[in-house]
């Protein structure tokens, strides 16, 4: 069905994904519309396409599949639209004055004769121009939204397209649809390609081939890679575009000449291809980390053996020879890597280093890539640790780093004598670059992590690659300490990394805690039953583990019987079921209840 009306009240709006529930007023009736409606505000006139559905709690609603913004057809509707806050310089009072003075000519005045707005008290000629520009921009964005919607490209990209191309955006895209590959993250290349071919672009057009190459490289970065082998890239692009190898090869050369990509020939004569910024990020990390390491060792402590002895007494620990070696390596070098699996003493090294350097009047700074890792660091060392983003005073790293302008980030210098970064395996190449650019020469940098742990979500394998380069002093910890050896979780983690099976009870002559169980089930239903049983009493009876305080369920997928969505529903029904008389809130397919 198609409905036409005005959004008169927004009941709910998700700022992240733009899901909205709103009251929608038509000529003869009012209904509730629900759906993903980005850039929609109260007062907007819409043409919506979808169907009526019956919600079990809220009754009849209109579920929107697609929508189009249209200009209000009455002066009352126009006043509401102008008053919704989207037009800079116009509030409810000013909107009322404009519509009262110009009536049905209001839109014409706003677009073509904005100087006349200065007839209204409180609107200067300058403000009139600003109001007109804001109105036109707001409307142009919606023309772009409608244009992109035809090709199933989300409205969230419309503002970005407008900012880049202005009022000529649609013409620019029609002349070269492939520009959307660089602008709109996650778009389907096949949609863009079909759009371009429908507009008459030839199969062997250089714009098409070059965009296919860049798209392939971007796809590789989504999987964590900074580059790909040339022959693999050519094979992928040939299949994607259905063109000959020679055409792909020619356009790789063109992209190289335009500084869009970089080709690196390595010792084995293989050629690896990078998007420009990814290569520069790797190059920056390599150059800066070597420069920091080769700088004069101005924070070296003279009698480190004596300091180690004092620290053992003060902290009441006995360091292993390997741990002492690590601390001495930190003293001798500006940049040091400490790596090893769980239970090998990395935290003890960090605590000792902090103790020694603080007593020598040096300032340590502790950080980690995630909030949870930083919190854990604080708990184990009793020193304040922050996330890298907070330390560097940056927000989420903009995913437009594909563009060259994002290669020149300059952050705030870090005030520290030594910087300790934990869980480095989770740091990607761009975050590592930003960190290194914020470190003063002479500051000691201690990089701690386990290359077998979680990899970064972003591109690059920073810890593993720096270790493999053998350019930075690295201490490998491989001894599991006695206390850690009592945990089968730690023992089995090391066994798995070494290609060995899990410990069985009859193999284990160590005084271990029974903190690890492997339960093998063949069906999803049987696994679900086990999870529910463990959460609903078995672990409580075994070790007084309370579900809401001590238990976390991890699953590798969102969908399916064992995905996060269905598991959460199943656990909720058992652990926090519906109770008559208690308040519940149903939102976007989830039921929220007060925890018992």
XYZ file of C-alpha atoms in Angstrom:
596
model
C 0.000 0.000 0.000
C 0.975 3.621 -0.462
C 0.102 6.280 2.108
C 0.678 10.014 1.975
C 0.734 12.170 5.095
C 2.687 14.088 7.707
C 4.773 12.938 10.666
C 3.106 14.732 13.579
C 4.784 13.051 16.541
C 7.829 10.791 16.912
C 7.168 8.188 19.604
C 10.563 6.462 19.355
C 13.694 7.061 17.296
C 16.908 5.009 17.401
C 19.796 7.405 16.775
C 22.101 4.621 15.601
C 20.047 2.751 12.993
C 17.212 5.304 12.440
C 14.420 2.881 13.372
C 11.358 4.998 14.120
C 7.848 4.732 15.510
C 5.760 7.789 14.680
C 2.227 9.128 14.479
C 1.310 9.711 10.844
C -1.542 12.038 9.921
C -3.340 11.628 6.586
C -6.301 13.547 5.207
C -8.982 11.487 6.950
C -7.192 9.350 9.528
C -4.179 8.987 11.804
C -2.072 5.821 12.014
C 1.238 4.651 13.479
C 4.132 4.037 11.108
C 7.183 1.953 11.989
C 10.386 1.321 10.054
C 13.865 2.603 9.250
C 13.391 6.297 8.461
C 16.702 8.204 8.504
C 16.612 12.015 8.379
C 12.888 12.119 9.187
C 11.679 14.701 11.688
C 8.353 15.751 13.113
C 6.556 17.878 10.495
C 7.956 16.055 7.464
C 5.569 15.072 4.679
C 6.144 11.529 3.436
C 4.903 9.120 0.835
C 5.376 5.684 2.420
C 5.058 2.248 0.856
C 4.520 -0.843 2.996
C 1.728 -2.810 4.668
C -0.415 -2.832 7.770
C 0.610 -5.320 10.477
C -1.007 -6.219 13.789
C 1.277 -5.796 16.797
C 0.317 -8.001 19.721
C 0.708 -5.155 22.233
C 0.206 -1.962 20.249
C -2.378 -2.984 17.671
C -2.519 -1.978 14.005
C 0.622 -0.329 12.611
C 1.876 0.514 9.130
C 5.263 -1.100 8.496
C 7.282 1.047 6.065
C 9.385 -0.682 3.403
C 10.390 2.420 1.407
C 9.554 6.087 1.677
C 9.924 9.390 -0.119
C 9.921 12.867 1.347
C 7.528 15.281 -0.330
C 6.816 18.969 0.139
C 3.768 19.813 2.292
C 0.663 20.618 0.235
C -1.027 22.936 2.768
C 0.188 26.062 4.555
C -0.463 24.336 7.905
C 1.712 21.400 6.888
C 4.407 23.719 5.550
C 4.505 25.611 8.847
C 5.015 22.342 10.752
C 7.768 21.332 8.332
C 9.642 24.634 8.675
C 9.282 24.516 12.474
C 10.772 21.044 12.924
C 14.307 22.330 13.584
C 15.966 21.098 10.378
C 16.146 24.540 8.754
C 18.876 26.638 10.350
C 17.513 29.916 11.697
C 13.840 28.908 11.731
C 11.954 27.946 14.872
C 8.187 27.657 15.448
C 7.661 31.431 15.850
C 9.661 32.345 12.727
C 7.988 29.577 10.712
C 4.576 30.987 11.672
C 5.586 34.499 10.552
C 7.035 33.305 7.216
C 3.995 31.229 6.275
C 1.580 33.964 7.412
C 3.331 36.557 5.212
C 4.032 34.485 2.088
C 1.414 31.721 2.233
C 1.541 29.391 -0.761
C 4.502 31.373 -2.164
C 6.700 30.384 0.805
C 8.680 27.664 -0.977
C 9.299 29.918 -3.999
C 10.543 32.688 -1.686
C 12.849 30.354 0.239
C 14.401 28.946 -2.931
C 14.519 31.899 -5.326
C 13.862 35.204 -3.523
C 15.316 34.820 -0.001
C 15.949 38.583 0.335
C 12.199 39.057 0.835
C 12.480 37.153 4.122
C 14.163 40.278 5.524
C 10.715 41.913 5.551
C 10.058 39.922 8.721
C 11.229 41.529 11.944
C 14.245 39.721 13.354
C 15.490 38.399 9.987
C 18.445 40.305 8.541
C 19.499 39.996 4.915
C 22.418 37.789 5.979
C 20.138 35.560 8.041
C 17.677 35.384 5.122
C 20.446 34.013 2.878
C 21.444 31.469 5.557
C 17.839 30.304 5.930
C 17.551 29.865 2.166
C 20.829 27.938 1.930
C 19.799 25.642 4.790
C 16.391 25.022 3.183
C 17.948 24.216 -0.195
C 20.601 21.948 1.359
C 17.958 20.103 3.352
C 15.891 19.587 0.261
C 18.811 18.666 -1.993
C 19.854 15.958 0.470
C 16.403 14.481 0.066
C 16.616 14.502 -3.698
C 19.845 12.547 -3.301
C 18.160 10.179 -0.835
C 15.460 9.442 -3.376
C 18.017 8.974 -6.145
C 20.163 6.581 -4.105
C 17.114 4.664 -2.884
C 16.481 3.509 -6.456
C 19.766 1.642 -6.274
C 19.213 0.319 -2.724
C 21.903 2.596 -1.264
C 21.045 3.698 2.269
C 19.891 7.207 3.071
C 22.675 7.480 5.673
C 25.078 8.057 2.757
C 23.078 10.951 1.271
C 24.572 13.671 3.506
C 28.090 12.454 2.750
C 27.372 12.578 -0.982
C 25.934 16.094 -0.683
C 28.914 17.353 1.347
C 31.269 16.134 -1.362
C 29.389 17.207 -4.506
C 26.849 19.809 -3.361
C 23.789 20.505 -5.492
C 25.397 18.778 -8.503
C 25.584 15.442 -6.698
C 23.100 13.567 -8.876
C 24.770 14.784 -12.081
C 28.191 13.815 -10.707
C 27.000 10.331 -9.799
C 25.297 9.841 -13.156
C 28.522 10.762 -14.933
C 30.525 8.341 -12.772
C 28.475 6.104 -10.408
C 31.668 4.444 -9.194
C 32.470 7.462 -6.994
C 29.989 5.883 -4.548
C 32.486 3.080 -3.873
C 34.783 5.599 -2.178
C 31.961 7.367 -0.330
C 29.469 4.793 0.891
C 30.977 2.107 3.105
C 29.671 -1.397 2.620
C 27.772 -0.768 -0.612
C 27.284 -3.668 -2.988
C 29.596 -3.152 -5.947
C 27.240 -5.102 -8.179
C 24.479 -2.548 -7.503
C 26.776 0.351 -8.400
C 28.030 -1.520 -11.457
C 24.509 -2.268 -12.683
C 23.593 1.373 -12.193
C 26.630 2.455 -14.247
C 25.997 -0.044 -17.035
C 22.329 0.997 -17.183
C 23.498 4.590 -17.581
C 25.568 3.543 -20.609
C 29.096 3.073 -19.239
C 31.061 0.548 -21.316
C 32.271 -2.770 -19.835
C 35.906 -1.845 -20.453
C 35.589 1.775 -19.313
C 38.625 2.703 -17.232
C 36.438 4.176 -14.455
C 34.712 0.800 -14.137
C 37.909 -1.242 -14.072
C 39.710 1.040 -11.602
C 36.714 1.068 -9.269
C 36.541 -2.722 -9.404
C 40.207 -2.907 -8.409
C 39.743 -0.471 -5.510
C 36.601 -2.289 -4.410
C 38.517 -5.581 -4.312
C 41.244 -3.995 -2.167
C 38.640 -2.468 0.166
C 36.988 -5.884 0.508
C 40.344 -7.313 1.553
C 40.702 -4.670 4.284
C 37.297 -5.646 5.709
C 38.844 -9.070 6.342
C 41.777 -7.511 8.204
C 44.302 -7.401 5.358
C 46.298 -4.324 4.368
C 47.252 -5.671 0.950
C 46.810 -8.600 -1.408
C 48.885 -10.500 -3.956
C 48.679 -9.027 -7.438
C 47.689 -12.326 -9.086
C 44.896 -12.864 -6.547
C 43.645 -9.324 -7.110
C 43.612 -9.790 -10.890
C 41.716 -13.093 -10.608
C 39.079 -11.519 -8.358
C 38.577 -8.451 -10.559
C 38.420 -10.542 -13.762
C 35.596 -12.564 -12.224
C 33.868 -9.512 -10.733
C 33.855 -7.467 -13.962
C 33.988 -10.230 -16.583
C 36.939 -8.643 -18.374
C 40.328 -9.821 -19.634
C 43.467 -9.900 -17.495
C 45.286 -7.375 -19.703
C 42.625 -4.728 -19.058
C 42.885 -5.245 -15.290
C 46.683 -5.110 -15.437
C 46.633 -1.874 -17.475
C 44.356 -0.184 -14.934
C 46.486 -1.329 -12.021
C 49.314 0.596 -13.663
C 47.041 3.670 -14.062
C 46.023 3.561 -10.390
C 49.685 3.333 -9.419
C 50.533 6.408 -11.521
C 47.634 8.279 -9.870
C 48.915 7.383 -6.363
C 45.690 5.511 -5.612
C 47.578 2.280 -4.952
C 51.124 1.206 -4.192
C 52.787 -1.937 -5.530
C 55.475 -3.474 -3.350
C 57.828 -6.063 -4.806
C 59.253 -8.270 -2.078
C 62.342 -10.478 -1.930
C 60.591 -13.458 -3.496
C 59.644 -11.266 -6.496
C 55.962 -11.432 -5.564
C 54.048 -8.184 -5.994
C 51.712 -7.026 -3.219
C 49.190 -4.273 -3.839
C 47.991 -1.755 -1.244
C 45.528 1.079 -1.249
C 47.673 4.189 -0.810
C 46.721 4.951 2.791
C 47.189 1.410 4.012
C 50.715 1.299 2.660
C 51.514 4.690 4.178
C 50.135 3.556 7.546
C 52.408 0.486 7.530
C 55.342 2.602 6.399
C 54.704 5.174 9.140
C 54.483 2.489 11.827
C 57.738 0.894 10.674
C 59.653 4.180 10.411
C 58.396 5.745 13.638
C 58.878 2.663 15.811
C 62.472 2.322 14.589
C 63.090 6.029 15.133
C 61.754 5.813 18.696
C 63.826 2.709 19.420
C 67.049 4.181 18.017
C 66.752 7.435 19.960
C 69.152 8.017 22.859
C 68.165 5.929 25.903
C 67.538 8.871 28.234
C 65.292 6.977 30.699
C 67.751 4.180 31.444
C 68.122 3.237 35.124
C 71.770 2.778 36.082
C 71.778 -0.015 38.647
C 68.925 -2.166 37.408
C 69.993 -5.300 39.325
C 69.783 -3.446 42.631
C 66.390 -2.016 41.626
C 65.145 -5.514 40.787
C 66.152 -6.794 44.224
C 64.373 -3.888 45.915
C 61.250 -4.414 43.828
C 61.078 -8.112 44.739
C 61.099 -7.176 48.424
C 58.673 -4.283 48.070
C 56.120 -6.182 45.985
C 56.830 -9.474 47.776
C 57.490 -11.539 44.657
C 60.265 -13.699 43.271
C 60.948 -12.960 39.618
C 61.981 -15.725 37.237
C 65.128 -15.322 35.165
C 62.984 -14.734 32.083
C 61.042 -11.974 33.841
C 64.288 -10.324 34.948
C 65.541 -10.587 31.375
C 62.382 -8.811 30.174
C 62.791 -5.968 32.691
C 66.462 -5.542 31.790
C 65.515 -5.481 28.093
C 63.033 -2.693 28.815
C 65.804 -0.784 30.597
C 68.253 -1.257 27.713
C 65.853 -0.408 24.871
C 63.399 2.364 24.128
C 60.892 -0.034 22.567
C 60.384 -3.562 23.885
C 57.831 -6.276 23.194
C 56.779 -8.690 25.951
C 54.804 -11.592 24.546
C 53.515 -14.874 25.880
C 50.382 -16.868 26.526
C 48.141 -16.699 29.610
C 49.780 -17.382 32.960
C 53.345 -16.672 31.789
C 53.920 -13.634 34.020
C 53.293 -10.619 31.783
C 51.295 -8.809 34.482
C 54.040 -9.344 37.094
C 56.539 -7.725 34.721
C 54.249 -4.722 34.242
C 53.764 -4.305 38.002
C 57.520 -4.527 38.642
C 58.374 -2.051 35.901
C 55.840 0.429 37.285
C 57.287 0.053 40.790
C 60.883 0.564 39.649
C 60.246 3.544 37.386
C 57.936 5.363 39.798
C 60.573 5.108 42.537
C 63.030 6.672 40.119
C 60.643 9.622 39.588
C 59.504 8.539 36.138
C 55.870 8.802 35.048
C 54.245 5.634 33.644
C 51.095 5.677 31.486
C 49.057 2.503 31.049
C 46.620 1.865 28.224
C 44.832 -0.852 26.273
C 42.704 -0.952 23.109
C 39.374 -1.708 24.819
C 37.570 -0.533 27.930
C 37.458 -4.031 29.352
C 41.202 -4.574 28.843
C 41.960 -1.174 30.424
C 39.757 -1.998 33.416
C 41.498 -5.343 33.858
C 44.882 -3.596 33.676
C 43.810 -1.194 36.427
C 42.606 -4.060 38.626
C 45.829 -6.080 38.312
C 48.329 -3.210 38.640
C 46.376 -0.837 40.953
C 47.359 1.929 38.513
C 44.917 3.916 36.398
C 44.763 2.658 32.810
C 42.805 4.175 29.942
C 41.714 3.123 26.490
C 43.975 4.152 23.636
C 41.201 6.296 22.163
C 40.815 8.250 25.396
C 44.570 8.575 25.835
C 44.997 9.883 22.281
C 41.893 12.074 22.587
C 40.304 10.662 19.463
C 36.839 9.307 18.887
C 36.068 6.334 16.724
C 38.617 6.253 13.908
C 36.800 7.482 10.849
C 36.250 4.657 8.397
C 36.972 7.104 5.570
C 40.684 6.466 6.129
C 40.710 5.177 2.567
C 40.916 8.831 1.522
C 44.340 10.430 1.579
C 43.402 13.332 3.838
C 42.988 10.949 6.770
C 46.614 9.898 6.491
C 47.901 13.050 8.191
C 46.393 12.697 11.654
C 48.350 14.578 14.344
C 47.272 13.683 17.878
C 48.025 15.162 21.276
C 51.539 14.278 22.564
C 51.419 11.889 25.516
C 52.895 13.199 28.768
C 54.777 10.116 29.972
C 58.240 8.716 30.592
C 57.177 5.198 29.747
C 54.022 3.961 28.019
C 52.772 0.434 28.575
C 50.263 -0.884 26.026
C 48.542 -4.150 26.933
C 46.593 -6.503 24.610
C 48.447 -5.147 21.590
C 47.127 -7.977 19.401
C 43.822 -6.068 19.230
C 45.425 -2.856 17.885
C 45.050 -2.296 14.126
C 47.519 -0.541 11.849
C 45.807 2.879 11.928
C 45.418 3.015 15.706
C 49.059 1.948 16.045
C 50.122 4.744 13.715
C 48.158 7.319 15.708
C 49.704 6.063 18.960
C 53.282 6.204 17.661
C 52.824 9.721 16.264
C 51.847 10.887 19.781
C 54.990 9.590 21.532
C 57.913 11.893 22.312
C 61.369 10.564 21.300
C 63.044 9.282 24.456
C 59.825 7.908 25.949
C 60.036 4.186 26.634
C 57.364 2.098 24.915
C 56.489 -1.364 26.272
C 54.200 -3.397 24.030
C 52.569 -6.345 25.776
C 50.413 -9.008 24.209
C 49.835 -12.507 22.964
C 49.817 -12.869 19.179
C 47.575 -15.948 19.580
C 44.912 -13.796 21.259
C 42.069 -11.874 19.608
C 43.139 -10.118 16.432
C 42.212 -6.522 15.697
C 38.845 -5.796 14.127
C 40.510 -3.309 11.786
C 43.172 -4.052 9.159
C 46.645 -5.219 10.052
C 48.314 -7.767 12.311
C 50.522 -5.317 14.170
C 51.904 -7.364 17.070
C 52.591 -10.489 15.030
C 54.226 -8.547 12.191
C 56.504 -6.454 14.432
C 57.639 -9.626 16.204
C 58.234 -11.374 12.858
C 60.335 -8.457 11.602
C 62.908 -9.131 14.363
C 63.706 -5.389 14.382
C 62.384 -4.729 17.905
C 63.712 -6.491 21.015
C 61.169 -9.138 21.954
C 61.023 -11.310 25.060
C 58.998 -14.503 24.639
C 57.569 -15.847 27.895
C 56.822 -19.560 27.733
C 56.888 -20.791 31.326
C 53.489 -21.208 32.996
C 53.762 -20.178 36.635
C 52.625 -22.486 39.381
C 49.588 -20.466 40.371
C 48.459 -20.200 36.742
C 49.207 -23.893 36.197
C 46.406 -24.720 38.637
C 43.941 -23.490 36.040
C 42.996 -25.931 33.319
C 41.800 -23.006 31.230
C 45.388 -21.731 30.982
C 46.902 -25.203 30.553
C 44.481 -26.092 27.789
C 44.971 -22.746 26.058
C 48.674 -23.535 25.712
C 47.961 -27.128 24.637
C 45.635 -25.971 21.864
C 48.261 -23.508 20.591
C 50.789 -26.346 20.557
C 48.461 -28.658 18.629
C 47.769 -30.892 21.626
C 44.389 -32.212 22.833
C 42.667 -31.026 26.005
C 43.849 -32.425 29.315
C 41.879 -35.401 30.545
C 41.487 -36.056 34.249
C 43.660 -39.170 34.256
C 46.456 -37.268 32.451
C 46.535 -34.503 35.023
C 48.780 -35.030 38.038
C 48.905 -31.311 38.848
C 46.845 -29.845 41.674
C 44.452 -28.039 39.358
C 41.139 -26.385 39.872
C 38.289 -27.916 37.929
C 37.606 -24.703 36.025
C 37.492 -26.183 32.514
C 34.987 -28.572 30.980
C 34.559 -29.596 27.381
C 31.059 -30.855 26.659
C 30.639 -32.377 23.226
C 27.150 -32.382 21.689
C 26.161 -33.148 18.117
C 22.972 -31.096 17.609
C 21.956 -27.479 18.107
C 19.037 -28.546 20.283
C 21.314 -30.566 22.579
C 23.784 -27.682 22.865
C 20.973 -25.246 23.702
C 19.745 -27.621 26.394
C 23.245 -27.813 27.902
C 23.676 -24.015 27.921
C 20.331 -23.495 29.635
C 21.071 -26.232 32.159
C 24.487 -24.766 33.015
C 23.077 -21.271 33.419
C 19.999 -22.359 35.329
C 21.450 -24.105 38.351
C 24.294 -26.461 37.445
C 27.073 -23.860 37.722
C 25.347 -22.354 40.756
C 25.420 -25.725 42.481
C 28.978 -26.474 41.323
C 30.768 -23.292 42.362
C 28.150 -20.777 43.491
C 28.284 -19.048 40.119
C 25.274 -16.750 39.827
C 24.068 -16.205 36.268
C 23.548 -12.440 36.557
C 26.820 -11.828 38.398
C 29.335 -14.426 37.218
C 28.280 -16.053 33.948
C 28.735 -14.909 30.369
C 27.638 -16.916 27.337
C 29.733 -16.492 24.182
C 28.582 -17.591 20.730
C 30.181 -16.949 17.321
C 27.004 -15.916 15.482
C 23.956 -13.669 15.790
C 21.502 -15.792 13.834
C 20.101 -19.285 14.293
C 19.084 -21.331 17.301
C 22.489 -20.796 18.955
C 22.928 -17.172 17.869
C 22.859 -14.269 20.309
C 19.249 -13.319 19.560
C 17.667 -16.727 20.118
C 19.978 -17.632 23.012
C 19.049 -14.445 24.841
C 15.344 -15.150 24.354
C 15.719 -18.732 25.581
C 17.740 -17.695 28.633
C 15.305 -14.904 29.439
C 12.334 -17.285 29.387
C 14.064 -19.544 31.910
C 15.877 -17.024 34.101
C 13.595 -13.995 33.952
C 10.178 -15.159 32.701
C 6.986 -13.165 32.308
C 5.151 -12.506 35.563
C 1.596 -11.277 35.765
C 1.378 -7.753 37.096
C 5.002 -6.814 36.295
C 5.812 -4.135 33.737
C 7.334 -5.220 30.405
C 8.582 -3.163 27.478
C 8.514 -4.536 23.935
C 10.876 -2.780 21.523
C 12.179 -3.841 18.104
C 11.404 -7.508 18.694
C 12.903 -7.702 22.195
C 11.072 -7.819 25.519
C 12.602 -5.918 28.428
C 11.768 -6.907 31.985
C 12.822 -5.752 35.417
C 15.537 -8.118 36.612
C 14.353 -10.261 39.462
